[in-house]
Every structure is written in C-alpha cells, then in structure tokens.
C-alpha atoms as a PDB file:
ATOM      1  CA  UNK A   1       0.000   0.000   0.000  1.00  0.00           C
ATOM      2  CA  UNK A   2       1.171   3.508  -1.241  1.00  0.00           C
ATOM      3  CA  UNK A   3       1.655   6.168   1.957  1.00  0.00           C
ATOM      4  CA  UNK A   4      -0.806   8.010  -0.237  1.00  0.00           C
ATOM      5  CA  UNK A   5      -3.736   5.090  -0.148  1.00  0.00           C
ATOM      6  CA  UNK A   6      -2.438   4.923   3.509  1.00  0.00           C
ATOM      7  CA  UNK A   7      -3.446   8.457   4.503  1.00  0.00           C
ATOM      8  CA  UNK A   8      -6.524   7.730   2.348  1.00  0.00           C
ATOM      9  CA  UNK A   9      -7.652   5.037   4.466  1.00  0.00           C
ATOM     10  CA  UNK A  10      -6.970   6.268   7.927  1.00  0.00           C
ATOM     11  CA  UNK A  11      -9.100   9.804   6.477  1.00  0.00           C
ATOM     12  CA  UNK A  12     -12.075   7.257   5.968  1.00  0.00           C
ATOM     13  CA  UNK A  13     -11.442   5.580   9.512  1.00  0.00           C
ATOM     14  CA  UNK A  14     -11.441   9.077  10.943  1.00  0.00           C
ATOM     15  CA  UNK A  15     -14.475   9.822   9.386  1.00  0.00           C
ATOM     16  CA  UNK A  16     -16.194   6.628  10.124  1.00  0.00           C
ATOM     17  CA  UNK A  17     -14.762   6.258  13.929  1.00  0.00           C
ATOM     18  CA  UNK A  18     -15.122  10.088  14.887  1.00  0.00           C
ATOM     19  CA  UNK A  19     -17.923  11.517  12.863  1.00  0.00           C
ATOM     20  CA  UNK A  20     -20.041   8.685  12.434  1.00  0.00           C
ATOM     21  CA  UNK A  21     -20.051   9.283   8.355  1.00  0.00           C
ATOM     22  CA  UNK A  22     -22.605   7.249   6.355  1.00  0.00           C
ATOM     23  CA  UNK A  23     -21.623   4.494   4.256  1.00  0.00           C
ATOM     24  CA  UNK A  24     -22.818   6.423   1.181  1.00  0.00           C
ATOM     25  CA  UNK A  25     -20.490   9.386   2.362  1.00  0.00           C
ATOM     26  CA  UNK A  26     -17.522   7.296   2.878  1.00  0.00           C
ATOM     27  CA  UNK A  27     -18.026   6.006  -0.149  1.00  0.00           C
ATOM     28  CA  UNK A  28     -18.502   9.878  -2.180  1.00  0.00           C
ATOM     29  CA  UNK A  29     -15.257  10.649  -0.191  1.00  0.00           C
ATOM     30  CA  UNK A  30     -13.132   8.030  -1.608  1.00  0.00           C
ATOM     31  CA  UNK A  31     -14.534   8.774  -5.186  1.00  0.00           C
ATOM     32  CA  UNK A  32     -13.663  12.801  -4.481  1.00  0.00           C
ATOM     33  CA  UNK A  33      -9.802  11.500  -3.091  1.00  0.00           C
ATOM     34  CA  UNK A  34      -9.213   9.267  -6.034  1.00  0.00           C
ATOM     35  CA  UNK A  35     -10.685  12.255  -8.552  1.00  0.00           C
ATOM     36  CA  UNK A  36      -8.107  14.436  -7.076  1.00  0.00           C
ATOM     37  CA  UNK A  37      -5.383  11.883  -7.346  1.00  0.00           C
ATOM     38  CA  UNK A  38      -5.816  11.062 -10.718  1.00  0.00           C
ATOM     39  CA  UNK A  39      -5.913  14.696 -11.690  1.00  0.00           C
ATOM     40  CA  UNK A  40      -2.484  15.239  -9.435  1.00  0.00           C
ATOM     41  CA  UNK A  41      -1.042  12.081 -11.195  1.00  0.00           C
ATOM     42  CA  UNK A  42      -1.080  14.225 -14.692  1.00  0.00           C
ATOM     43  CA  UNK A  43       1.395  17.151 -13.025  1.00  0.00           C
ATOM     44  CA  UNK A  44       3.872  14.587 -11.053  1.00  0.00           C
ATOM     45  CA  UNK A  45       2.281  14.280  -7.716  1.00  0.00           C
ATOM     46  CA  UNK A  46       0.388  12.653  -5.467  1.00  0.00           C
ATOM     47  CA  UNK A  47      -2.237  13.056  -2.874  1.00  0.00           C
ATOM     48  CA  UNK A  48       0.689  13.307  -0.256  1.00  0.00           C
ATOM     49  CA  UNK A  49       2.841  15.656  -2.057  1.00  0.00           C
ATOM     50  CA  UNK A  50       0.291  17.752  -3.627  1.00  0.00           C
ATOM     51  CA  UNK A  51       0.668  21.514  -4.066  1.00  0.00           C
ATOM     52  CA  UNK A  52      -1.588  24.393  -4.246  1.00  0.00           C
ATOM     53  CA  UNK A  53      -1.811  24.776  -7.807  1.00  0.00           C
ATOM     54  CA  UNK A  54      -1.896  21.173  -8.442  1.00  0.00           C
ATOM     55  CA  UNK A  55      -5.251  21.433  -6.417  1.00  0.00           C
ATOM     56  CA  UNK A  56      -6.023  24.004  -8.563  1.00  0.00           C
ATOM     57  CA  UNK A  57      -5.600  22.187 -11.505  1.00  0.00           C
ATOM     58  CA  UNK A  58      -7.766  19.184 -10.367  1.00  0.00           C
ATOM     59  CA  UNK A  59     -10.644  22.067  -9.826  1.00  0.00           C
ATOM     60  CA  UNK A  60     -10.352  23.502 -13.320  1.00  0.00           C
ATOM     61  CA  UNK A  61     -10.476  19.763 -14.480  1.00  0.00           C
ATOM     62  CA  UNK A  62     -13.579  19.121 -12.350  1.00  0.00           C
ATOM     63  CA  UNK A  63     -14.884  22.598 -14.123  1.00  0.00           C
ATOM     64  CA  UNK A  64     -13.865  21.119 -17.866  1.00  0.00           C
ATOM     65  CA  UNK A  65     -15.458  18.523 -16.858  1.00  0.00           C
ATOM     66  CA  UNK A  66     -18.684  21.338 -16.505  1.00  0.00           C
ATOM     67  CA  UNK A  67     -19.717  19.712 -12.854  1.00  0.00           C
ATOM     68  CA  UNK A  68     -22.107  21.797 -11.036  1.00  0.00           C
ATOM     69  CA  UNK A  69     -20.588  24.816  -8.735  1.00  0.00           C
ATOM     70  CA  UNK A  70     -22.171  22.923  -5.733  1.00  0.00           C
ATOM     71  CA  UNK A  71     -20.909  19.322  -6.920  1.00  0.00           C
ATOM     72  CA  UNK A  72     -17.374  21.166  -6.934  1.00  0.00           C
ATOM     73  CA  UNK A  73     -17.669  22.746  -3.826  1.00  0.00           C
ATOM     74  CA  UNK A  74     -18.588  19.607  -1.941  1.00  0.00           C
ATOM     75  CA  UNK A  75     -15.723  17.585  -3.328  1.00  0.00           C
ATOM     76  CA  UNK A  76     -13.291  20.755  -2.894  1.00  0.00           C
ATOM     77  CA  UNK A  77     -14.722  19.952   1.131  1.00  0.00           C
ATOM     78  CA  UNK A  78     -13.489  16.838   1.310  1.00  0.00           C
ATOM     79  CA  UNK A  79     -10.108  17.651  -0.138  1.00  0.00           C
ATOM     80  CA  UNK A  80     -10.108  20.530   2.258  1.00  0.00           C
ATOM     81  CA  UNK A  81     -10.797  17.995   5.336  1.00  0.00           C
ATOM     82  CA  UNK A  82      -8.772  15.638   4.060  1.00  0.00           C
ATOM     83  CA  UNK A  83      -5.595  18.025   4.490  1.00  0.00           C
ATOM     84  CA  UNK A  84      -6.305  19.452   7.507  1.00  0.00           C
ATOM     85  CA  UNK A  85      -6.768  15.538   8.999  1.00  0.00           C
ATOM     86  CA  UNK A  86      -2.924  15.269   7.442  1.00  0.00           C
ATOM     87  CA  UNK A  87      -1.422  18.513   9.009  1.00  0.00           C
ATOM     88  CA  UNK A  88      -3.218  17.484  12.718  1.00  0.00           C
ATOM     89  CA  UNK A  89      -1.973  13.506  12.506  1.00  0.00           C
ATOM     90  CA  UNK A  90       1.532  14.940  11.493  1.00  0.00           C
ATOM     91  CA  UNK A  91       1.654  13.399   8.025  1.00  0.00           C
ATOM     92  CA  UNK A  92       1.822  17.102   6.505  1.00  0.00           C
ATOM     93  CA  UNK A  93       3.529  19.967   7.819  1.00  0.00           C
ATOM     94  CA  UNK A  94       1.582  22.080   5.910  1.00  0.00           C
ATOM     95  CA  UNK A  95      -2.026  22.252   4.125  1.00  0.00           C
ATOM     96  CA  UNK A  96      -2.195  22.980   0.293  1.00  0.00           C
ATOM     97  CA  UNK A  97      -6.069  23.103   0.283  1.00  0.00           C
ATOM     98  CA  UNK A  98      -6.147  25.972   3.008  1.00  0.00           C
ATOM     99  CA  UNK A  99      -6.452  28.585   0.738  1.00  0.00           C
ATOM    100  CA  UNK A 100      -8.353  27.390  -2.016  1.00  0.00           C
ATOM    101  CA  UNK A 101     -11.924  29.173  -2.389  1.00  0.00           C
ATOM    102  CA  UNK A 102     -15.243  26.980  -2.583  1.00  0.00           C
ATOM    103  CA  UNK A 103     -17.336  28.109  -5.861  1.00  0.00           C
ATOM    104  CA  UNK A 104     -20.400  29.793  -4.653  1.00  0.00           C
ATOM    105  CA  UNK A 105     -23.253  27.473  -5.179  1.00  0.00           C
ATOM    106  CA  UNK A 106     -26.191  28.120  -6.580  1.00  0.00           C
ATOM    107  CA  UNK A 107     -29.144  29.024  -4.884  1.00  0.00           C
ATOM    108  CA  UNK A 108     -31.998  26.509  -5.640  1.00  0.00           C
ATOM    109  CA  UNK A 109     -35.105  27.330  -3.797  1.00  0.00           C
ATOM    110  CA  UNK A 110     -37.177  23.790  -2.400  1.00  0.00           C
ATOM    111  CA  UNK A 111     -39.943  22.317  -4.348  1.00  0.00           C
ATOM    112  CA  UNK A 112     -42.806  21.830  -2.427  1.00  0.00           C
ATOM    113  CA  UNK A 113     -46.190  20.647  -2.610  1.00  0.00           C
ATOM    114  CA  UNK A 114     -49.566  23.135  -2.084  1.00  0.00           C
ATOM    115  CA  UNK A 115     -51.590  21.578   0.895  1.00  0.00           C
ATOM    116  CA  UNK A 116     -54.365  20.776  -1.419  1.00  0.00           C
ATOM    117  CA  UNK A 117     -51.962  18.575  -3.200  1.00  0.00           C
ATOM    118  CA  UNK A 118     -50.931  17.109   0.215  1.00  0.00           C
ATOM    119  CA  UNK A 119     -54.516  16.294   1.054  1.00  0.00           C
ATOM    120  CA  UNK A 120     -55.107  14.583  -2.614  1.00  0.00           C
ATOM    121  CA  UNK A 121     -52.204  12.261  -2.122  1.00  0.00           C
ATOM    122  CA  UNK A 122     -53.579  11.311   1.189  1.00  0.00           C
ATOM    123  CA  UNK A 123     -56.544  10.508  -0.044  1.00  0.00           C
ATOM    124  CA  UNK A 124     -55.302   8.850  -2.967  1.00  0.00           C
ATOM    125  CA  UNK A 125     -54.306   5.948  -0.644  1.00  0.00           C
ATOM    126  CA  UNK A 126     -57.606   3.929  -0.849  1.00  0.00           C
ATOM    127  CA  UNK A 127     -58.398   0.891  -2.852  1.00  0.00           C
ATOM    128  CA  UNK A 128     -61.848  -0.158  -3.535  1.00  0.00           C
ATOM    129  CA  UNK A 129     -63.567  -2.874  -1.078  1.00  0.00           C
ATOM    130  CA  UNK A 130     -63.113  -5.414  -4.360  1.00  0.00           C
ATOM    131  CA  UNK A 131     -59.390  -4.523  -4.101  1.00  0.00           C
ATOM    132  CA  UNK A 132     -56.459  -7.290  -4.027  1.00  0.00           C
ATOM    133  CA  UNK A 133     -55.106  -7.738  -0.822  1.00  0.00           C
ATOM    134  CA  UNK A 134     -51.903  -6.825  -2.262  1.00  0.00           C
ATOM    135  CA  UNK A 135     -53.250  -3.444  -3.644  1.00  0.00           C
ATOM    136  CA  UNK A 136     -54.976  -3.122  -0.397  1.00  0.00           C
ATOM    137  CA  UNK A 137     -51.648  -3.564   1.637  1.00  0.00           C
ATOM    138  CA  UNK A 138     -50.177  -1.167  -0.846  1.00  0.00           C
ATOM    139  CA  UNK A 139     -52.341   1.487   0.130  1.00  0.00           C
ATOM    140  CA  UNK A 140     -51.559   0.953   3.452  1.00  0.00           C
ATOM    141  CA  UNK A 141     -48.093   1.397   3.365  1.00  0.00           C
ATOM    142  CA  UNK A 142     -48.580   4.685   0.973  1.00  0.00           C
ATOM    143  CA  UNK A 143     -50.850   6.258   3.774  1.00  0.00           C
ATOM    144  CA  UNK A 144     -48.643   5.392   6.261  1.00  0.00           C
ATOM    145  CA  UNK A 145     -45.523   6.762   4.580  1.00  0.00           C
ATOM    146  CA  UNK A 146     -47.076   9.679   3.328  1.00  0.00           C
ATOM    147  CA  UNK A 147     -48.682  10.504   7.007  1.00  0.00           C
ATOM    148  CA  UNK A 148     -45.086  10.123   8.287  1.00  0.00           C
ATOM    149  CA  UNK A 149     -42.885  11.998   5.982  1.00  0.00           C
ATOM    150  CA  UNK A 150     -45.333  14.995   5.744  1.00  0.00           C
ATOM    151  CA  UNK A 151     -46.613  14.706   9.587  1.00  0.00           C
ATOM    152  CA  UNK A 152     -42.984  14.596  10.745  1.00  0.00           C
ATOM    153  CA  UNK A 153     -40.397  15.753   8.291  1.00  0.00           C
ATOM    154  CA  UNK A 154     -38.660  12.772   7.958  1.00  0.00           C
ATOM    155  CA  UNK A 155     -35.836  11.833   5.478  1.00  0.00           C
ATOM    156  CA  UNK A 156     -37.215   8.816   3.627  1.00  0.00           C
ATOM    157  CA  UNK A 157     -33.463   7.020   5.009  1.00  0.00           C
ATOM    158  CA  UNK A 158     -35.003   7.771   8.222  1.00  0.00           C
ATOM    159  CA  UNK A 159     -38.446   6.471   7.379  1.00  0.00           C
ATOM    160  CA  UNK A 160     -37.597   2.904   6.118  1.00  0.00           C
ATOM    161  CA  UNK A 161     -35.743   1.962   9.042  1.00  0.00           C
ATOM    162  CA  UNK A 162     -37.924   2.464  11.506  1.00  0.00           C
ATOM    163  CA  UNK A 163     -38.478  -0.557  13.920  1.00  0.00           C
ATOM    164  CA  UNK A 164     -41.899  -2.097  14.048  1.00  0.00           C
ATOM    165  CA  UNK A 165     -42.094  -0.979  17.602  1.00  0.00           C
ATOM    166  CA  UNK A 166     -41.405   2.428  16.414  1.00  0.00           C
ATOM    167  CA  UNK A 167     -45.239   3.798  16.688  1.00  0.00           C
ATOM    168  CA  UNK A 168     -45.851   0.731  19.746  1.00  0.00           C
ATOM    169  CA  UNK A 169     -48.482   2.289  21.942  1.00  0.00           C
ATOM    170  CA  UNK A 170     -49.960   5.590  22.593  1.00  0.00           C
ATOM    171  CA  UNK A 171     -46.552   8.106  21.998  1.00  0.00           C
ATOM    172  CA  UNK A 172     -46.779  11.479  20.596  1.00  0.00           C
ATOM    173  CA  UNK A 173     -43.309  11.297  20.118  1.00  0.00           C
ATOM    174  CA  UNK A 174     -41.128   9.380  17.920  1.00  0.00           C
ATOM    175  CA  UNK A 175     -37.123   9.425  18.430  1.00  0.00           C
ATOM    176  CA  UNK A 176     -35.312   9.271  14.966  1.00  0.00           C
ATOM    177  CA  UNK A 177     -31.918   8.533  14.468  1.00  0.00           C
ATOM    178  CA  UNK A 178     -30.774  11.264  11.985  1.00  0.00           C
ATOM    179  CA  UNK A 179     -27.370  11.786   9.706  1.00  0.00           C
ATOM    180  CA  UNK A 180     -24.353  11.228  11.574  1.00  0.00           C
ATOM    181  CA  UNK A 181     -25.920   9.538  14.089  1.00  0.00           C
ATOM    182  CA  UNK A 182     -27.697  12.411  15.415  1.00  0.00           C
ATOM    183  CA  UNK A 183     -31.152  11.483  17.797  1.00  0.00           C
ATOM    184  CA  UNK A 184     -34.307  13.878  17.824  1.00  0.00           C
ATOM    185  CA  UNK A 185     -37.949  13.772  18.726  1.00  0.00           C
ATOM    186  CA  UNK A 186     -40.288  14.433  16.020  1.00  0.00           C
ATOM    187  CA  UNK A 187     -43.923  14.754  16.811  1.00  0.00           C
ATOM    188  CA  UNK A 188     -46.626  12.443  15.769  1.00  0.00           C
ATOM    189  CA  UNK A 189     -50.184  13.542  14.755  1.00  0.00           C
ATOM    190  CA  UNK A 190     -53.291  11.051  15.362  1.00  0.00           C
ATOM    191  CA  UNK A 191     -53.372  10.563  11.716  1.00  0.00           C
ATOM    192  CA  UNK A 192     -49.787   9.048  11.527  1.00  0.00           C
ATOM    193  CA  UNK A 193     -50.329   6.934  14.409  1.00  0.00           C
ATOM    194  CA  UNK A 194     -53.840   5.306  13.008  1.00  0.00           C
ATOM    195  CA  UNK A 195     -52.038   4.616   9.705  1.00  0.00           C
ATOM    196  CA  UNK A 196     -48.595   3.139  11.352  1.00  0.00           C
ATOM    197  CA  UNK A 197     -51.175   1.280  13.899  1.00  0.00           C
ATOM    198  CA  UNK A 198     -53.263  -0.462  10.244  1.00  0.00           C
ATOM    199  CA  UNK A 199     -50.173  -0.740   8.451  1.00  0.00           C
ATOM    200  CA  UNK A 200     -48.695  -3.241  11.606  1.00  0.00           C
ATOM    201  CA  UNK A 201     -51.742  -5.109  11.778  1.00  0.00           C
ATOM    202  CA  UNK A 202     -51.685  -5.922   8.363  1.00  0.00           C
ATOM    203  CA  UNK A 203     -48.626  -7.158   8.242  1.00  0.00           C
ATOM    204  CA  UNK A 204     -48.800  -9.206  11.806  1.00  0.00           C
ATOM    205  CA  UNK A 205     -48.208 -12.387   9.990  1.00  0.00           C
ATOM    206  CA  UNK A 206     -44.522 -11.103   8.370  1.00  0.00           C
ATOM    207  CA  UNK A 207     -42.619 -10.589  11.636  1.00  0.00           C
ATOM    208  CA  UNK A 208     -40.548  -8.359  10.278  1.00  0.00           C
ATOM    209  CA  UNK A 209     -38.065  -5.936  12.623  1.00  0.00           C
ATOM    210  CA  UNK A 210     -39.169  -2.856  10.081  1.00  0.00           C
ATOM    211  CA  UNK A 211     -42.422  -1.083   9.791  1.00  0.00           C
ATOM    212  CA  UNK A 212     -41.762  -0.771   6.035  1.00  0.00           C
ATOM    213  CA  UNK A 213     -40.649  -4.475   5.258  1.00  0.00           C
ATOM    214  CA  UNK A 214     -39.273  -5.069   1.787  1.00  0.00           C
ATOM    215  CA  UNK A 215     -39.950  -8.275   0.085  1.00  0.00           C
ATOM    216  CA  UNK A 216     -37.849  -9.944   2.222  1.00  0.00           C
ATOM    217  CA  UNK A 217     -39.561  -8.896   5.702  1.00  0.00           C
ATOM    218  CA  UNK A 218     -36.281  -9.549   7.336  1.00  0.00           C
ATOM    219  CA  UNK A 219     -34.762  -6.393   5.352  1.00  0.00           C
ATOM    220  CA  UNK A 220     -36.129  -2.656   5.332  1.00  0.00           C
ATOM    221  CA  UNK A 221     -38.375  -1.772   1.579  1.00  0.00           C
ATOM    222  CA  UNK A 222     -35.953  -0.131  -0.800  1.00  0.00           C
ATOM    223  CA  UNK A 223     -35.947   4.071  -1.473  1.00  0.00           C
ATOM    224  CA  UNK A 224     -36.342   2.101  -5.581  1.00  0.00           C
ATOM    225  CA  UNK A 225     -39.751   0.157  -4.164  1.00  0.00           C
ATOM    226  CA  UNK A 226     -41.145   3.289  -1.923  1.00  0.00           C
ATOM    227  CA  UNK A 227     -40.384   5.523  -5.265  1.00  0.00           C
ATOM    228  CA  UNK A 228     -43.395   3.432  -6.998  1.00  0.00           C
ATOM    229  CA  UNK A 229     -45.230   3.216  -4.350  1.00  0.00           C
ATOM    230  CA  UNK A 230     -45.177   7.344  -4.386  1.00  0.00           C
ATOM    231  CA  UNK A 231     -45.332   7.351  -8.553  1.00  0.00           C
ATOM    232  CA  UNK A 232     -48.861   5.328  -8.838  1.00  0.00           C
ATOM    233  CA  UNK A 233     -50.637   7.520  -5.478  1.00  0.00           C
ATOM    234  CA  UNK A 234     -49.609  10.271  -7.603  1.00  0.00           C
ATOM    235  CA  UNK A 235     -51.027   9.629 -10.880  1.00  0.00           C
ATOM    236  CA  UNK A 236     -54.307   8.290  -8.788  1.00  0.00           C
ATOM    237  CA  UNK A 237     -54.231  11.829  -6.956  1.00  0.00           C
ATOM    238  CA  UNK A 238     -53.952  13.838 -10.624  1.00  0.00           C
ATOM    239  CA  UNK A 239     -50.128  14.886 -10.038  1.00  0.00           C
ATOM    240  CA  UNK A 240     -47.608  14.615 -11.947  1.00  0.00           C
ATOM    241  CA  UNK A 241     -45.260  11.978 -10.627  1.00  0.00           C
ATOM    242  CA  UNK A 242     -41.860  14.043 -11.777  1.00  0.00           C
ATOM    243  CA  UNK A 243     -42.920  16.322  -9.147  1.00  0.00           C
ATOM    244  CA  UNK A 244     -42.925  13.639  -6.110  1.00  0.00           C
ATOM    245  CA  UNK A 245     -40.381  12.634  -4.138  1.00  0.00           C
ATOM    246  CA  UNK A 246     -39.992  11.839  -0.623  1.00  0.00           C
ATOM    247  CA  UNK A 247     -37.830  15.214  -0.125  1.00  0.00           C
ATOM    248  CA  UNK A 248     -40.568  17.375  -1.723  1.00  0.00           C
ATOM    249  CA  UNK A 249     -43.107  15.977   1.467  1.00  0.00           C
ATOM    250  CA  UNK A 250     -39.853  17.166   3.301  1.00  0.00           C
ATOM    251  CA  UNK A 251     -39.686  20.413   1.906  1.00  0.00           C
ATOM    252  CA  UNK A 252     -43.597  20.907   1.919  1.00  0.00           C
ATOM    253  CA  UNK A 253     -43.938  19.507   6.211  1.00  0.00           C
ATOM    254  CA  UNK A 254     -41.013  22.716   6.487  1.00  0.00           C
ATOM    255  CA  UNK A 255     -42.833  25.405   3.819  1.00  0.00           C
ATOM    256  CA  UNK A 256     -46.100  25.017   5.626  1.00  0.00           C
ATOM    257  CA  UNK A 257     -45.283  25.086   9.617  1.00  0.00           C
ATOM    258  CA  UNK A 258     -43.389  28.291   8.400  1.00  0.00           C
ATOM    259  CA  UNK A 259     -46.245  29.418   6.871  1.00  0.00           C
ATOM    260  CA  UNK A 260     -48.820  28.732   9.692  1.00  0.00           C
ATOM    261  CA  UNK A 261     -46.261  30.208  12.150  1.00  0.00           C
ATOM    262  CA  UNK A 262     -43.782  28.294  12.936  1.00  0.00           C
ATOM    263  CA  UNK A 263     -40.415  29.461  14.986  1.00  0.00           C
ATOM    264  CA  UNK A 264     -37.209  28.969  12.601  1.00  0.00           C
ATOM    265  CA  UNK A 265     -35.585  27.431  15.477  1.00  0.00           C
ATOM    266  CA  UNK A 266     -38.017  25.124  16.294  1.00  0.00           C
ATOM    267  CA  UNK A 267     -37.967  24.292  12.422  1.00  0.00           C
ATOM    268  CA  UNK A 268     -34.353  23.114  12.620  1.00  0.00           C
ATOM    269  CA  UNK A 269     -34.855  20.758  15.082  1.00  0.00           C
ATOM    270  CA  UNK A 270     -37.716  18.683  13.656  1.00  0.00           C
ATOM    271  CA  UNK A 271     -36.034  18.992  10.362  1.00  0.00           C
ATOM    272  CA  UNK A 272     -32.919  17.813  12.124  1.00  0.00           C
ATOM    273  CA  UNK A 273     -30.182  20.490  10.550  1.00  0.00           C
ATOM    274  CA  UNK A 274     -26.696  20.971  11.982  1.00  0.00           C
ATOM    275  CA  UNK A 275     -26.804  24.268  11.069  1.00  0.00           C
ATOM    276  CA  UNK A 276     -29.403  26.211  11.495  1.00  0.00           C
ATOM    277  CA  UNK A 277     -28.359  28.416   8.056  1.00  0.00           C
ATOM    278  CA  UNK A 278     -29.781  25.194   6.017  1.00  0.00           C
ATOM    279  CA  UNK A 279     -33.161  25.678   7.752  1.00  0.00           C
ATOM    280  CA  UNK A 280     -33.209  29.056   6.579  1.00  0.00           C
ATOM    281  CA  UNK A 281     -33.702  28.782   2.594  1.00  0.00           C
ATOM    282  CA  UNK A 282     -37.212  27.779   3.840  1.00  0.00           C
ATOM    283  CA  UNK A 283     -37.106  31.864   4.517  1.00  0.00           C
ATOM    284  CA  UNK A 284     -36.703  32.700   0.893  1.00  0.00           C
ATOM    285  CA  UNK A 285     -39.316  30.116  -0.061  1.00  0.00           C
ATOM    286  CA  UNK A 286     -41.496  32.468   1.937  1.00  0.00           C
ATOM    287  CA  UNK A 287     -40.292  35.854   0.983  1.00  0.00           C
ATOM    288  CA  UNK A 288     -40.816  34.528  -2.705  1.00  0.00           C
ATOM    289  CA  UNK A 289     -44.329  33.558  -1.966  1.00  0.00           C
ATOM    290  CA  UNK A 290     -45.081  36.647  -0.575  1.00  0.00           C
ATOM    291  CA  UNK A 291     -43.732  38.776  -3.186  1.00  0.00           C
ATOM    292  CA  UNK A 292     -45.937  36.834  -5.768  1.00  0.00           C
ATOM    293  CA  UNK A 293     -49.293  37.306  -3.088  1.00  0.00           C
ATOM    294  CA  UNK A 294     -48.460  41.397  -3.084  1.00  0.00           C
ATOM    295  CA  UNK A 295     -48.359  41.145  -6.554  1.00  0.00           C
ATOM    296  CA  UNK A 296     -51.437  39.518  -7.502  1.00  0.00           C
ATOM    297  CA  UNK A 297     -53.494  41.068  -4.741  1.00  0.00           C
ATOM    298  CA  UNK A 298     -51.930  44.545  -3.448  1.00  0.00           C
ATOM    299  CA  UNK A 299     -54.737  47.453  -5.414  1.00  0.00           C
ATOM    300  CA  UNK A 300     -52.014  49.618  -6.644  1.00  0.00           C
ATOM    301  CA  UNK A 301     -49.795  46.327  -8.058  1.00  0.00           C
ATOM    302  CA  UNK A 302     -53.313  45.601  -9.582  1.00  0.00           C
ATOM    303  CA  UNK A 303     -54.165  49.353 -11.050  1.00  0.00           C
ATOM    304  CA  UNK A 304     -50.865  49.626 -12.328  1.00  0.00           C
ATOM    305  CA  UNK A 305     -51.290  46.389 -14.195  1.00  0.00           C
ATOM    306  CA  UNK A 306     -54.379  47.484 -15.921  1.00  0.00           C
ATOM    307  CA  UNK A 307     -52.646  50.597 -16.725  1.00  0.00           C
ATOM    308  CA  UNK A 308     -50.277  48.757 -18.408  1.00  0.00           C
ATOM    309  CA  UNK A 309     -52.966  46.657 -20.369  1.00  0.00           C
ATOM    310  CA  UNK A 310     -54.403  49.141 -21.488  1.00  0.00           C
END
C-alpha cells in the first residue's frame, strides 16, 4: 500500500470512527480523493505531495469537466478535510487546500407541494372494497408513509428503518436517528399513528423488525420500491409523478409550519439540521411567496397592471 492510499484510508477511519459518516459518504469521499489523485497524477504528484496549484488544476479539471458549482464545492470539502486531517496527525507539515476558495453554489429554492396537493395524495391511498389484498396492503403502506414523511419531516433514510415498535403504543413522540448519528424527537399527529397502527396489523403475519418491510420482511423496503409506491398515489391523486419525491413531502412539512407560524428554530430541530443556516432557505421560499401574493393582490400592483394593459 502507497503512503498516499495509507493516509486515504486512515481519512475514511477518521471519518467513520469520529464523525459517524454514512456508508454512502464514505463512499462519495473516496470517489472525491481518487478524482483528485488522478488529476495530481497528470502534473507529477500525489495526494501526499500535492501543491496548491496542483489542487487548482484538479478544480479547473472538475470545471472542464462542466460539474455543477455545488458538486465542486462539496468535493473541494473533502479535499479541504482531508488536508487538515494530514497537518493534525503529522503526516503534513503544511495544508495545500487551506487557501483554495469553494465556488459559490447556486441558490436553488425547495420544491414543495400546495396543501391541497398534500390532502389529494392522502386521499389517494384507498383501494376499492373489491381490491387485491396486495393493492390493499399497498395502500396501506402509501398512507402510512405519506402521514409520516409529511406529519414529521422525515428523510425517507429515516423512514424505512424504523423498527416495528417504532409507533408501539400511545406516543406522541417518535425518536429518529438522523445523519451522523444524530437522535431527535419528532412529533406524531393522530393521523400518523392510526395509519402506522393499520399498516402493523396488516402485516402481523410477516414478523418483520421494520415497519416498512421489503420483500424480504427480514430487510427494510428499498428508497427504488417506496419511489413506486409514491409514482402510482400520484397519478391516482392527478399529479404529476416528476414532481414527487420523498424530499418534496420534506420540503412541503417545512414550507407550511413556516407558513402557519412556525419558529425557525423550532424548524431546525424537527427537520434535524446541523446548522441552522440550512433551515433558513425555507425563509426565501417564503419571501418569494409573498412577493408573488403582493403582486397579484396589493390594489395599486393591480391598477398599475391594468394601466399597463391598457
């Protein structure tokens, strides 16, 4: 093993041991290290002996390459952690990346659903009395997803590991292990419960650890299976599917406590942010909305667009 693949590794440890990274990250961290290394290979050097502009290089290459500012700024990240876990353990005495400026990304406001959309999906998880158990099952695990995800604001990697015992009882709380390991309490409405509470009863005969089994009940369903569960409510609800996904409930739970009130603060924590300056594009959502409402509505926005008609 190369000392470069060495300090590669013991990065990923670190990340694994200390920070409790995901699999998935671990595994977008090595891809970003061996991006950079390849590119560094093309001037002489290596991951260990890089320089400053052979960083720089590897980020024009990544730009060639015409990756998104905020796909090159998170992969510039992990480079930039990656040096500054050399220079602490010693295996640096200095860190090339320090300087190096993150692209600004850009600014992508949240899709999110209108609450009369939200209500249609909800009610698009009912099959007929002639139904096939299977389609009838189906349903149940829609409504009980959907009640979830919009109810709570969970991530749908939080959602399809939840125990079976998750929703056991009475509880108007329900403790969620989050990204990097993180615990919070997200509340549960009445509706959430009553779905979670048919969904288990259903599926009493599977004894399965998961509320959402897959096809084998001894795994967790699939984000690929819950996907067309969430495509076919959504055609039977009149939407159109590309504009469903388990983030969009997300981003709608967020857009419409704001909108009904909802402390920012308070917001973060449900949601489950680090920082509380990812909670706050919700903000814009909101200033957007109410520039369009002032617009439409205000008398002299109105005069002076008849003025302008006519």
């Amino acid at each position: 093993m190369s000392n470069a693949e060495g300090c590669v590794e013991l990065f990923l440890e670190m990340q694994a041991a200390e920070r409790a990274a995901a699999p998935n990250t671990l595994l977008a961290y090595q891809a970003d290290l061996a991006s950079c290394a390849q590119s560094l290979l093309a001037v002489g050097q290596t991951l260990r002996t890089a320089s400053a502009d052979g960083l720089r290089g590897w980020l024009a290459d990544l730009s060639a390459q015409a990756q998104s500012r905020r796909t090159v700024a998170r992969r510039l990240s992990c480079i930039k952690q990656f040096y500054l876990f050399l220079l602490r353990e010693g295996l640096r005495a200095d860190n090339p990346a320090e300087h190096l400026d993150s692209p600004r990304a850009e600014q992508a406001l949240p899709r999110f659903l209108s609450e009369s959309e939200v209500l249609a999906l909800l009610d698009a998880c009912v099959e007929p009395e002639g139904a096939s158990p299977t389609k009838k099952r189906r349903a149940l695990v829609a409504r009980a997803a959907l009640e979830l995800l919009y109810a709570s604001g969970l991530r749908i990697s939080e959602l399809l590991v939840l125990p079976r015992q998750a929703l056991a009882g009475d509880q108007r709380m329900l403790s969620v292990r989050g990204k990097g390991g993180r615990e919070r309490l997200v509340p549960l409405s009445g509706s959430a419960r009553q779905a979670a509470s048919a969904l288990v009863q259903a599926d009493a005969g599977l004894n399965s650890p998961y509320l959402f089994p897959g096809r084998d009940p001894a795994r967790a369903m699939t984000r690929q299976a819950f996907d067309r569960i969430l495509h076919d409510v959504g055609l039977k609800a009149g939407l159109d599917p590309a504009r469903l996904s388990p983030h969009v409930l997300r981003h709608s739970f967020a857009t419409h406590l704001l909108a009904h009130g909802a402390d920012l603060r308070a917001l973060q924590m449900l949601l489950g942010h680090a920082d509380i300056a990812t909670t706050q594009i919700y903000t814009h959502v909101q200033t957007e909305r109410l520039r369009q409402v002032v617009a439409e509505h205000h008398p002299l926005s109105a005069s002076q667009n008849t003025a302008l008609d006519d």
